[in-house]
Coordinates of C-alpha atoms (C1' of nucleotides) and ligand atoms in Angstrom, one line a residue:
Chain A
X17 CA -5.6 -0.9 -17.8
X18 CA -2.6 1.1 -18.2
X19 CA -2.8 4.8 -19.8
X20 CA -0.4 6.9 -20.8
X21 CA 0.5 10.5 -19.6
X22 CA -1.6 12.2 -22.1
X23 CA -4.6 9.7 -21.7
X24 CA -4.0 10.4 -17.8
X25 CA -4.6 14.1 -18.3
X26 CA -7.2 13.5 -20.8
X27 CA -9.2 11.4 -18.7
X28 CA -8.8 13.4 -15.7
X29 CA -10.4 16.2 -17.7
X30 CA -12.8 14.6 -18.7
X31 CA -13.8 13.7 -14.9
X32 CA -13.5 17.2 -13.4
X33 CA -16.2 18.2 -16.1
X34 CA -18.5 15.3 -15.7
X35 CA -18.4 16.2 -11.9
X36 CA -20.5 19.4 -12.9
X37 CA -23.5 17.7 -13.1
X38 CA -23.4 18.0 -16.9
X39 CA -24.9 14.6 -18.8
X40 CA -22.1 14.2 -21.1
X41 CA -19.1 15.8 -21.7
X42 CA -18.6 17.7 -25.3
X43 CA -15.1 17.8 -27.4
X44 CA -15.2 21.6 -27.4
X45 CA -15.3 22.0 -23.7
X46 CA -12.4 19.0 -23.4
X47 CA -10.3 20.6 -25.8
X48 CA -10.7 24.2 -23.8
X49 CA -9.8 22.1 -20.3
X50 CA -7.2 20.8 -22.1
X51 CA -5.5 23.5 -24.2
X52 CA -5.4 21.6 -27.1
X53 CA -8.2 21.9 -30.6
X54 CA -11.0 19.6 -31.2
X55 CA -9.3 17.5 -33.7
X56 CA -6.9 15.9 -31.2
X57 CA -9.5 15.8 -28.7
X58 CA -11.6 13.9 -31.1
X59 CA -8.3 11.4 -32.1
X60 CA -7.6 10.7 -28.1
X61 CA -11.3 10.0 -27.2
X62 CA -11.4 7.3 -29.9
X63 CA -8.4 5.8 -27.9
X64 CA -10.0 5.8 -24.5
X65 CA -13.2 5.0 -26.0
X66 CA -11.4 2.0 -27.0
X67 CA -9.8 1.0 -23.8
X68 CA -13.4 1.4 -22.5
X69 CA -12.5 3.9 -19.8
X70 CA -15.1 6.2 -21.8
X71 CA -18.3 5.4 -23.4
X72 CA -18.0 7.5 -26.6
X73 CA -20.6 8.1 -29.5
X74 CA -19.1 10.2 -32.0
X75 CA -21.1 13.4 -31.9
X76 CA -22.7 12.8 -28.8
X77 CA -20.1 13.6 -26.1
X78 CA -18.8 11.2 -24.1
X79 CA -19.6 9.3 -20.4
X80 CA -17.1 8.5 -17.9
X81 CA -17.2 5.0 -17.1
X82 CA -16.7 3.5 -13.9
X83 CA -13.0 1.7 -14.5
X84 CA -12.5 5.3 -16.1
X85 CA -13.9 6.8 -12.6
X86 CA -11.6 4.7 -10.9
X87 CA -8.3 5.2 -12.7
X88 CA -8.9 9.2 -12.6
X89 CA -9.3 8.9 -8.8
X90 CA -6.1 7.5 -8.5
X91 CA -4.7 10.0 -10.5
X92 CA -6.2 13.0 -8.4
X93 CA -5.5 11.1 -5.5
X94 CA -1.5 11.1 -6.5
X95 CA -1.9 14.7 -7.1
X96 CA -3.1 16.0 -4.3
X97 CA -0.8 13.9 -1.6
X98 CA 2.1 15.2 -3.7
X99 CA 1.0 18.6 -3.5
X100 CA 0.2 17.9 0.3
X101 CA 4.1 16.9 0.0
X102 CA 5.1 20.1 -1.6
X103 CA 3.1 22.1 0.8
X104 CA 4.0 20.0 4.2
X105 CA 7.2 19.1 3.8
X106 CA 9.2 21.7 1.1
X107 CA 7.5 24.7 2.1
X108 CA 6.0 25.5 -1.3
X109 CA 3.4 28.4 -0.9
X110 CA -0.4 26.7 -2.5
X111 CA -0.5 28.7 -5.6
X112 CA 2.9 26.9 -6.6
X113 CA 2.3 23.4 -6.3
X114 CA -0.3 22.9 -9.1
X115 CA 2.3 22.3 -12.0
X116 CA 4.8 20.2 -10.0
X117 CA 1.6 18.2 -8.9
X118 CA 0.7 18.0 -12.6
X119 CA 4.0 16.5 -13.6
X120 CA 4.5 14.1 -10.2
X121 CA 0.9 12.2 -10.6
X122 CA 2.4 10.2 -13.5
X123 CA 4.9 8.2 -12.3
X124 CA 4.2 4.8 -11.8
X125 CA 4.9 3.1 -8.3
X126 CA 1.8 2.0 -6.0
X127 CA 4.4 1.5 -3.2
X128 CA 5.4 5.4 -3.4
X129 CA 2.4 6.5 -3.2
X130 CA 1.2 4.3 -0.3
X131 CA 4.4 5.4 1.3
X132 CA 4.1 9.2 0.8
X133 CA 0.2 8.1 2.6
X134 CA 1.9 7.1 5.3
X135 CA 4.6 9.8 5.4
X136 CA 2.3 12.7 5.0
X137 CA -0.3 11.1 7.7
X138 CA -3.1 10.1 5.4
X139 CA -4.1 13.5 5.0
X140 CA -7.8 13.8 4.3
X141 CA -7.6 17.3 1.9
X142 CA -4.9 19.0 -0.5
X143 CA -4.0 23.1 0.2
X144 CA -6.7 23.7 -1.6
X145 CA -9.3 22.4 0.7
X146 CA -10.2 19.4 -2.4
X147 CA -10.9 16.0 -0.9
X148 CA -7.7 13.0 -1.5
X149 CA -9.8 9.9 -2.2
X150 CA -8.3 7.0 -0.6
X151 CA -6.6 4.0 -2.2
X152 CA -9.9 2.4 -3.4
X153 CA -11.1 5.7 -5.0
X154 CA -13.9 6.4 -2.7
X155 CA -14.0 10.3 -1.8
X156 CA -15.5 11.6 2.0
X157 CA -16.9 14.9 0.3
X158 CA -19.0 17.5 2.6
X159 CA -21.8 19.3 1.2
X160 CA -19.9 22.8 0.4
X161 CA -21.8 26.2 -0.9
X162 CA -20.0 28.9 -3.2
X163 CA -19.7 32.2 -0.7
X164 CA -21.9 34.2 -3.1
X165 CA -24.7 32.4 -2.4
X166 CA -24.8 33.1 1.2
X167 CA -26.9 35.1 3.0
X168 CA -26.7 37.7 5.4
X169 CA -25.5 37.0 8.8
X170 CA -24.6 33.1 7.9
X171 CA -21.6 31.7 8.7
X172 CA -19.1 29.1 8.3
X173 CA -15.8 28.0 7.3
X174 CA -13.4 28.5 4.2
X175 CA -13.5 25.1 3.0
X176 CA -11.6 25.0 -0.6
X177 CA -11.4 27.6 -3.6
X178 CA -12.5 26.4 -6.8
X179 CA -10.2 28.5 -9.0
X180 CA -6.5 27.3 -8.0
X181 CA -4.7 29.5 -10.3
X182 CA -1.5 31.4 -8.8
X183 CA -3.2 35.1 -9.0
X184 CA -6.1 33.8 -7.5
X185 CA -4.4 31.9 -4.4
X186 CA -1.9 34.8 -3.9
X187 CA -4.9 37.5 -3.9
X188 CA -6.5 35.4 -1.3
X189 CA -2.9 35.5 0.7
X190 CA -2.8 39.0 0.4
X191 CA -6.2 39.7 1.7
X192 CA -5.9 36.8 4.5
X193 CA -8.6 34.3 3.5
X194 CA -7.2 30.8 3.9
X195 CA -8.5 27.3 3.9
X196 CA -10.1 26.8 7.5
X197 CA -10.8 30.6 8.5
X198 CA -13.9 31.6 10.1
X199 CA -16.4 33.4 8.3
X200 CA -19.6 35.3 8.6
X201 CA -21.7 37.5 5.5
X202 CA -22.0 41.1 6.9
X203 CA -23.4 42.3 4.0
X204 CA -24.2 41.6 0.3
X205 CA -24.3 44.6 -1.9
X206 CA -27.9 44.1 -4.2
X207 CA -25.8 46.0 -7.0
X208 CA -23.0 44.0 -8.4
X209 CA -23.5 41.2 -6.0
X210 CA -20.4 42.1 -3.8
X211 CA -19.3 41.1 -0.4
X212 CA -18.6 42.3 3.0
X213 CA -17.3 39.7 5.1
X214 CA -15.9 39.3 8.7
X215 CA -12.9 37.0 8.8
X216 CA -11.5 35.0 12.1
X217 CA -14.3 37.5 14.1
X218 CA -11.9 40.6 13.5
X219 CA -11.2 41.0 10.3
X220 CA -13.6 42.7 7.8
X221 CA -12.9 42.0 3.9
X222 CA -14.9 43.2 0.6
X223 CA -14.8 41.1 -2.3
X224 CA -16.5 41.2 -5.1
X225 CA -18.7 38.3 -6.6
X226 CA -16.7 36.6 -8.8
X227 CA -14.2 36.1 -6.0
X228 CA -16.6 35.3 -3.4
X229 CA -17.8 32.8 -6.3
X230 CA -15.0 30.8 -6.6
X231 CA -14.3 30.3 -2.6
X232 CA -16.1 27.1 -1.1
X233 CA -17.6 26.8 2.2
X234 CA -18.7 24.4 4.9
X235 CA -21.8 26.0 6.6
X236 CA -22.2 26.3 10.3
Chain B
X29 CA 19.7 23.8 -23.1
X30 CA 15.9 21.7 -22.8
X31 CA 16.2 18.2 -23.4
X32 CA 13.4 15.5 -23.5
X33 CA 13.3 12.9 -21.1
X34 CA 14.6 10.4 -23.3
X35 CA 17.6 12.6 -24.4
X36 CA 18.1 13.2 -21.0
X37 CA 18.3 9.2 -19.8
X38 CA 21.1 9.1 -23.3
X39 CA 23.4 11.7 -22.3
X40 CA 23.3 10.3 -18.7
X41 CA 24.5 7.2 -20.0
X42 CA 26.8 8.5 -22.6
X43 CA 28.3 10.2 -19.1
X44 CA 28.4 7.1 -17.0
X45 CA 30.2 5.4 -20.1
X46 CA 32.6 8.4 -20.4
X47 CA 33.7 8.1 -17.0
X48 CA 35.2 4.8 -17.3
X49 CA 38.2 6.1 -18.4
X50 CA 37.6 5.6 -22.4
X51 CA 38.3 8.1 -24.7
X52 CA 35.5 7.9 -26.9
X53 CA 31.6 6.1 -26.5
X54 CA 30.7 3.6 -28.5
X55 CA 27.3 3.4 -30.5
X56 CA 26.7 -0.3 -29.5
X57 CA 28.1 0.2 -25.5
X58 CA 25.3 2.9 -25.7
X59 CA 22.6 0.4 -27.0
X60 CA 23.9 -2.0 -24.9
X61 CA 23.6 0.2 -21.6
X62 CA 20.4 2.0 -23.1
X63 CA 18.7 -1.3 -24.0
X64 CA 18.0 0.1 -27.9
X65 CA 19.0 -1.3 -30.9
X66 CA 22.4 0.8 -32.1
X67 CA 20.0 2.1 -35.0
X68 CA 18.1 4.3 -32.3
X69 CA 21.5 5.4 -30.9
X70 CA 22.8 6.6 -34.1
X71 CA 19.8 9.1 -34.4
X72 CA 19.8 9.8 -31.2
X73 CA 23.6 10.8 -31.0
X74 CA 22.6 13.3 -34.2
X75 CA 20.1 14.9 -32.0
X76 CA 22.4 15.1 -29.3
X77 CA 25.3 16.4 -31.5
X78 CA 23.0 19.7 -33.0
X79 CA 22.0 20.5 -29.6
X80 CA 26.2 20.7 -29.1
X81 CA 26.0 18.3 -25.6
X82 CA 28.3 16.0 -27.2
X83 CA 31.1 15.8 -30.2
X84 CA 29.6 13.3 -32.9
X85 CA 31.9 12.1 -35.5
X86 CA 30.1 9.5 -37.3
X87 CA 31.8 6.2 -36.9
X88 CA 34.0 7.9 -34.6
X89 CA 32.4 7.6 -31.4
X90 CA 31.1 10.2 -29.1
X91 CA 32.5 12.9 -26.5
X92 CA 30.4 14.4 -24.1
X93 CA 31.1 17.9 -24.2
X94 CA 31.4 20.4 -20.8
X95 CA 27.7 21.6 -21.3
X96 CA 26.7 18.0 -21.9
X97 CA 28.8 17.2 -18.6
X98 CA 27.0 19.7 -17.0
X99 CA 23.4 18.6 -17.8
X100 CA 24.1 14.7 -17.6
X101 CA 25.8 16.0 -14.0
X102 CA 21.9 17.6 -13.1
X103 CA 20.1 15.0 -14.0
X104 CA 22.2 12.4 -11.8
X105 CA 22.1 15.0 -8.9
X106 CA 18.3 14.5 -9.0
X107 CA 18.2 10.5 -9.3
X108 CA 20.4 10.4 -6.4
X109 CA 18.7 13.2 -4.4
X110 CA 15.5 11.4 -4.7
X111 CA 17.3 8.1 -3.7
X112 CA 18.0 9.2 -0.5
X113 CA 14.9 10.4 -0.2
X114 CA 13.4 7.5 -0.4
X115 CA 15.1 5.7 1.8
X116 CA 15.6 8.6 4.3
X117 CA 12.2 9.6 4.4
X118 CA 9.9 6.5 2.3
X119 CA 11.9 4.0 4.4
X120 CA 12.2 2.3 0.9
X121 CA 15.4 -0.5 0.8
X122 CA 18.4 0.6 -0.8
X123 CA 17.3 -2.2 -3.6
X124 CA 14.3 -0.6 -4.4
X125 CA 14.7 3.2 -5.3
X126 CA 16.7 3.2 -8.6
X127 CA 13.3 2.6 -11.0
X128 CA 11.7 5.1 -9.4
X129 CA 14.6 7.7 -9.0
X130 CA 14.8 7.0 -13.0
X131 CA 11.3 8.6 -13.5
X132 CA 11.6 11.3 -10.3
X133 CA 14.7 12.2 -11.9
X134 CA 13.1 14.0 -14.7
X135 CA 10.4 16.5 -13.3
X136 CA 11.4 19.9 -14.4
X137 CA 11.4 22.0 -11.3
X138 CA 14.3 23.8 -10.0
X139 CA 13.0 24.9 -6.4
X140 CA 11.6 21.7 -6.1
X141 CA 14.9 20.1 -6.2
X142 CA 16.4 23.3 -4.2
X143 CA 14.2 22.3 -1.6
X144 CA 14.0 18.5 -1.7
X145 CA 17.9 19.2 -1.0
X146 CA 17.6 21.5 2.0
X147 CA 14.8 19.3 3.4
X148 CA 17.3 16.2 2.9
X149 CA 19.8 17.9 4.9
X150 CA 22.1 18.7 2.0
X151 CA 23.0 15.0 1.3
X152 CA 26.6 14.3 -0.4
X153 CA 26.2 10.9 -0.8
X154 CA 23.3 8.6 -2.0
X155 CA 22.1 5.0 -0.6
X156 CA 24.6 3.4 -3.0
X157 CA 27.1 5.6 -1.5
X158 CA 27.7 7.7 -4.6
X159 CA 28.5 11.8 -4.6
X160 CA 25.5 13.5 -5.2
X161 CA 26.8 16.6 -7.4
X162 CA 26.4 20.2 -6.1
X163 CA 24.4 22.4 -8.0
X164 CA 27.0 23.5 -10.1
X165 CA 27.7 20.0 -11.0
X166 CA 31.1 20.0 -8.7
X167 CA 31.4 16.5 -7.6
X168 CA 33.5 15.6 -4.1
X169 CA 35.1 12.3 -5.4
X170 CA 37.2 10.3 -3.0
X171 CA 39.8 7.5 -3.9
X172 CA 38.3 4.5 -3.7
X173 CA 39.0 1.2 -4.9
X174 CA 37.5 -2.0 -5.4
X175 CA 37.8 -4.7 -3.0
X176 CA 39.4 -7.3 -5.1
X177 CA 42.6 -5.5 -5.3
X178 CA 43.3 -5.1 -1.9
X179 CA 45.9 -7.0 -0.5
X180 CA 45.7 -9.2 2.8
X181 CA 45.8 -7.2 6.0
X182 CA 44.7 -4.1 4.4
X183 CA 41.3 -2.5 5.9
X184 CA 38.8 0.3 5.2
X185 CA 35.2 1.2 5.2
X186 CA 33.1 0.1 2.2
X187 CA 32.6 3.5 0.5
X188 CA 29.8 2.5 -2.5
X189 CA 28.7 0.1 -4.7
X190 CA 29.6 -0.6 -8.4
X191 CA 26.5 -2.7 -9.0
X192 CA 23.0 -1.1 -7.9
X193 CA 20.7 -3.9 -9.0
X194 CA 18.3 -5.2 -6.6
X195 CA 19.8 -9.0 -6.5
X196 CA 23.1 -7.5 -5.8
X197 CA 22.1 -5.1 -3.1
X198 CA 19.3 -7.7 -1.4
X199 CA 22.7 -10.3 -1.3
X200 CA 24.9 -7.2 0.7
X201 CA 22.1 -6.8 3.0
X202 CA 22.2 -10.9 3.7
X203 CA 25.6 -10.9 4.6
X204 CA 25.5 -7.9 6.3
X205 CA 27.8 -5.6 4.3
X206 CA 26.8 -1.9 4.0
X207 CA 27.9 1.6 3.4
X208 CA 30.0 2.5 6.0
X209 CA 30.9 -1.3 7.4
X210 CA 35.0 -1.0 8.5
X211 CA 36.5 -4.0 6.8
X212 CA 39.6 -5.7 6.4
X213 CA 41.0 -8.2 3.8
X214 CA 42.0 -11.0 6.1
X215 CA 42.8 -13.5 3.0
X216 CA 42.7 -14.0 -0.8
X217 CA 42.6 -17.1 -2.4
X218 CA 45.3 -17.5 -5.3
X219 CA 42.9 -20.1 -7.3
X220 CA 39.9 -17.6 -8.1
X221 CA 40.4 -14.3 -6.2
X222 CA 37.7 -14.9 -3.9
X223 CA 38.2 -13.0 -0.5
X224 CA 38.1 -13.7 3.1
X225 CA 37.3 -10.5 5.4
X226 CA 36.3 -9.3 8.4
X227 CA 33.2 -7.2 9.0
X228 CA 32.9 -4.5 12.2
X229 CA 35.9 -6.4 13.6
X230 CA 33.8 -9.3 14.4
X231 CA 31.7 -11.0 11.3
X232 CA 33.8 -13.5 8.8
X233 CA 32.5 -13.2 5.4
X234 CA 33.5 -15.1 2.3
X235 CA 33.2 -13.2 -1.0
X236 CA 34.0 -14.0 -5.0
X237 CA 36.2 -11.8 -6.6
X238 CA 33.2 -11.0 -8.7
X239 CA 31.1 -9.7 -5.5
X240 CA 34.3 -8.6 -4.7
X241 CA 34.6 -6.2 -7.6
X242 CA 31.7 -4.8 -7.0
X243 CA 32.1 -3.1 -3.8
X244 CA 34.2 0.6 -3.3
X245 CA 36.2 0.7 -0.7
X246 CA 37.8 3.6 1.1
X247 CA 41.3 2.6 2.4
X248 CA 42.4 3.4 5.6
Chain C
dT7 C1' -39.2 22.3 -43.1
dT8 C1' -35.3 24.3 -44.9
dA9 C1' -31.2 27.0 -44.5
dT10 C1' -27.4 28.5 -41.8
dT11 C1' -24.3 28.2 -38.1
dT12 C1' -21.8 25.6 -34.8
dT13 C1' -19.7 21.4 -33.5
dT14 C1' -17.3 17.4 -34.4
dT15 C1' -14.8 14.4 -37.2
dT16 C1' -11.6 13.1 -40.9
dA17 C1' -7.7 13.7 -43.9
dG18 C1' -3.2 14.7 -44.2
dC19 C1' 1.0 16.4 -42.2
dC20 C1' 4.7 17.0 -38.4
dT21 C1' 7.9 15.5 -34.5
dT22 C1' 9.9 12.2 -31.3
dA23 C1' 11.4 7.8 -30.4
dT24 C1' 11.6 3.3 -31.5
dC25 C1' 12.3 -0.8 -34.6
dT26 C1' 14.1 -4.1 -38.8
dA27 C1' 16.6 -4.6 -42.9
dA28 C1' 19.8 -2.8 -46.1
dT29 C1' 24.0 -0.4 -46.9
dT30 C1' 28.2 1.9 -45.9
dT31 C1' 32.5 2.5 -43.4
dC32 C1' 36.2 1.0 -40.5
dG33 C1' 39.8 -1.8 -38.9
dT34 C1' 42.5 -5.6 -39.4
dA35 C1' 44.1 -10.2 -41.0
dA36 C1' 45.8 -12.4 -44.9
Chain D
dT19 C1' 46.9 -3.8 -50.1
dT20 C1' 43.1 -6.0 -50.5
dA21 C1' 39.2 -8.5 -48.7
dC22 C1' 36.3 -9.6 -45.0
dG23 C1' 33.8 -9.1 -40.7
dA24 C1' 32.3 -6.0 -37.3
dA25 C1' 30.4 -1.6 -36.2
dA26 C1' 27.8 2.1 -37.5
dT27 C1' 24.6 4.6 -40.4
dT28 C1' 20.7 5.1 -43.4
dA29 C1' 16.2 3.9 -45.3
dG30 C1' 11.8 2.9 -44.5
dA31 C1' 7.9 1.6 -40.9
dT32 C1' 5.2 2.2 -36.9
dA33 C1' 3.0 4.5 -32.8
dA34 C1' 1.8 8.4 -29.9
dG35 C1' 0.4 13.0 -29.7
dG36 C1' -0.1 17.2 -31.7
dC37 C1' -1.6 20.6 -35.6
dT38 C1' -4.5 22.9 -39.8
dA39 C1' -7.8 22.6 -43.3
dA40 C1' -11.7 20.4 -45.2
dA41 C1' -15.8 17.7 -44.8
dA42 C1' -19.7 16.0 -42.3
dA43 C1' -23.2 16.0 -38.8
dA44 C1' -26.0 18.2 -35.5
dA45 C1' -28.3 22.1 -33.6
dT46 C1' -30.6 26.3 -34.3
dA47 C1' -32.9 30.0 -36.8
dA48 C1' -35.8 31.5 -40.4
Ligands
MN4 MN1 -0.6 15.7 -15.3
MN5 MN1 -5.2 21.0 -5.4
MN6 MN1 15.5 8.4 -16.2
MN7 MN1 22.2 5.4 -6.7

DNA sequence: TTATTTTTTTAGCCTTATCTAATTTCGTAA
DNA sequence: TTACGAAATTAGATAAGGCTAAAAAAATAA
């Protein structure tokens, strides 16, 4: 099955929020992922419903199916070895490889990007700490908690943010969290839900829950 | 100026076709090197004339104006930029990186190609051994001439290639005649122009006029 | 269970890029 | 200087991808 950009993007979408555990996936919350209104959401899933790599009952949401699984995999997997590229080998910072990324993952060539594999060293994870499935679209992913839900005096290790938005990345820059770092929970403010945490055993940072939210890690 | 891919892939054409010399582009030579129909080109050259990167007369032919130049000159910088790439880097063959330069060669990033031109070393010449364009769209040309009108006894290093398709390019690499290879014409035969010459000073290789043609030399 | 609100779909329109068929214009040969 | 053939343009379709406004269906509240 071949897709087009848009139905690449589309379907994409449409995998990132079936990964949230949801059932089915609703037009609304596509169109929002998306940035574009209902009515063209509705028009596009008609089309992928039809090349079958959705299961869509109008009304209802839609399913992912598994040839659908398996051709947004390969589209994640593009993206994130290319922004591997950006980062590795041009020296872009992580919060500006997302858009470049977003254009790259469409072009067509299985030998590039078994190449670019190769080239980059079969790198398991993108900057942002997000598993690159492998060739067959199977993923290796680690059982990762959101920082907020730690608890005192656990520790662990940066693993991957889940919001990869410029302001976010270069906040976490500025304040020296990165993918990797050590970190322990020296305290958790009952209040607002904020954060004191000690970073690399030095360090000590406060955030506050929303940001602690949206930074992944690997338990230890 | 923002063009769309596919206006982008016309001008760089209308470019190509200017550079031969002619005065003025032809609607059907476009078609022809497009692979449209000449009704496409005619609507396309309309487009191209309102956003001023060419003169349209209608049934006058086309010229490509200095902003057009300029554009058509960016776009090639990137095909050939990612060509060596490619190779350099992808260890792709020389015969296998013009499809995918011609999708590469439309990602709109300026610090990617900025950096993808630092990281290459500053390249001035791509696989097929034509001038990759500054950023300014200056071009280093140096005289070269085809090897079919070189007279016996007269020697050089092959400089580019006319032709960049794959069964022309696999051929050179059978007979062993690359970019770079010091050559000399050691005889021409009256009857159909076909060429006798010697390769690194020690490799005989017989050639048609029409292989012949196809390959730049730089005379020393 | 009925009424209202929210969600989703449909209808109709736009733009880009292509095509075929019909028409117009150009250049040239008689 | 006209008539004819080649080249180019226009007219009218189609397909993809987007939009707004209207209609329909589902979900929720009364
Ligand atoms: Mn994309
Ligand atoms: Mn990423
Ligand atoms: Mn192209
Ligand atoms: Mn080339």
């Amino acid at each position: 099955m071949i897709l087009t950009t848009a139905e690449e993007n589309y379907l994409k979408a449409i995998y990132h929020l079936s990964d949230e555990g949801k059932k089915s996936v609703s037009t609304n919350d596509i169109a929002a992922e998306m940035k574009t209104k209902p009515a063209s959401v509705s028009d596009m899933l008609r089309k992928l419903g039809e090349k079958s790599v959705i299961e869509y009952r109008k009304y209802y949401g839609v399913h992912i199916t598994e040839e659908g699984k398996k051709l947004a995999l390969q589209t994640i997997r593009k993206h994130r070895l290319w922004e591997v590229f950006l980062v590795e080998k041009l020296n872009f910072a992580w919060d500006e490889v997302h858009e470049v990324a977003e254009e790259l993952e469409h072009i067509q060539s299985p030998l590039l990007i078994q190449r670019l594999d190769a080239y980059l060293n079969f790198p398991k994870f993108d900057p942002h700490g997000d598993p690159i499935p492998d060739e067959y679209g199977d993923v290796r992913s680690r059982p990762r908690i959101q920082l907020n839900e730690m608890e005192i005096d656990q520790s662990g290790q940066i693993a991957a943010v889940k919001d990869s938005s410029a302001a976010f990345l270069r906040y976490l820059d500025k304040v020296g969290a990165y993918i990797g770092a050590r970190i322990k929970v020296l305290d958790k403010v009952e209040f607002d839900g904020s954060l004191e945490i000690l970073v690399d055993q030095k360090k000590t940072l406060f955030m506050s829950k929303d940001v602690a939210s949206n930074i992944l890690v690997l338990q230890s």
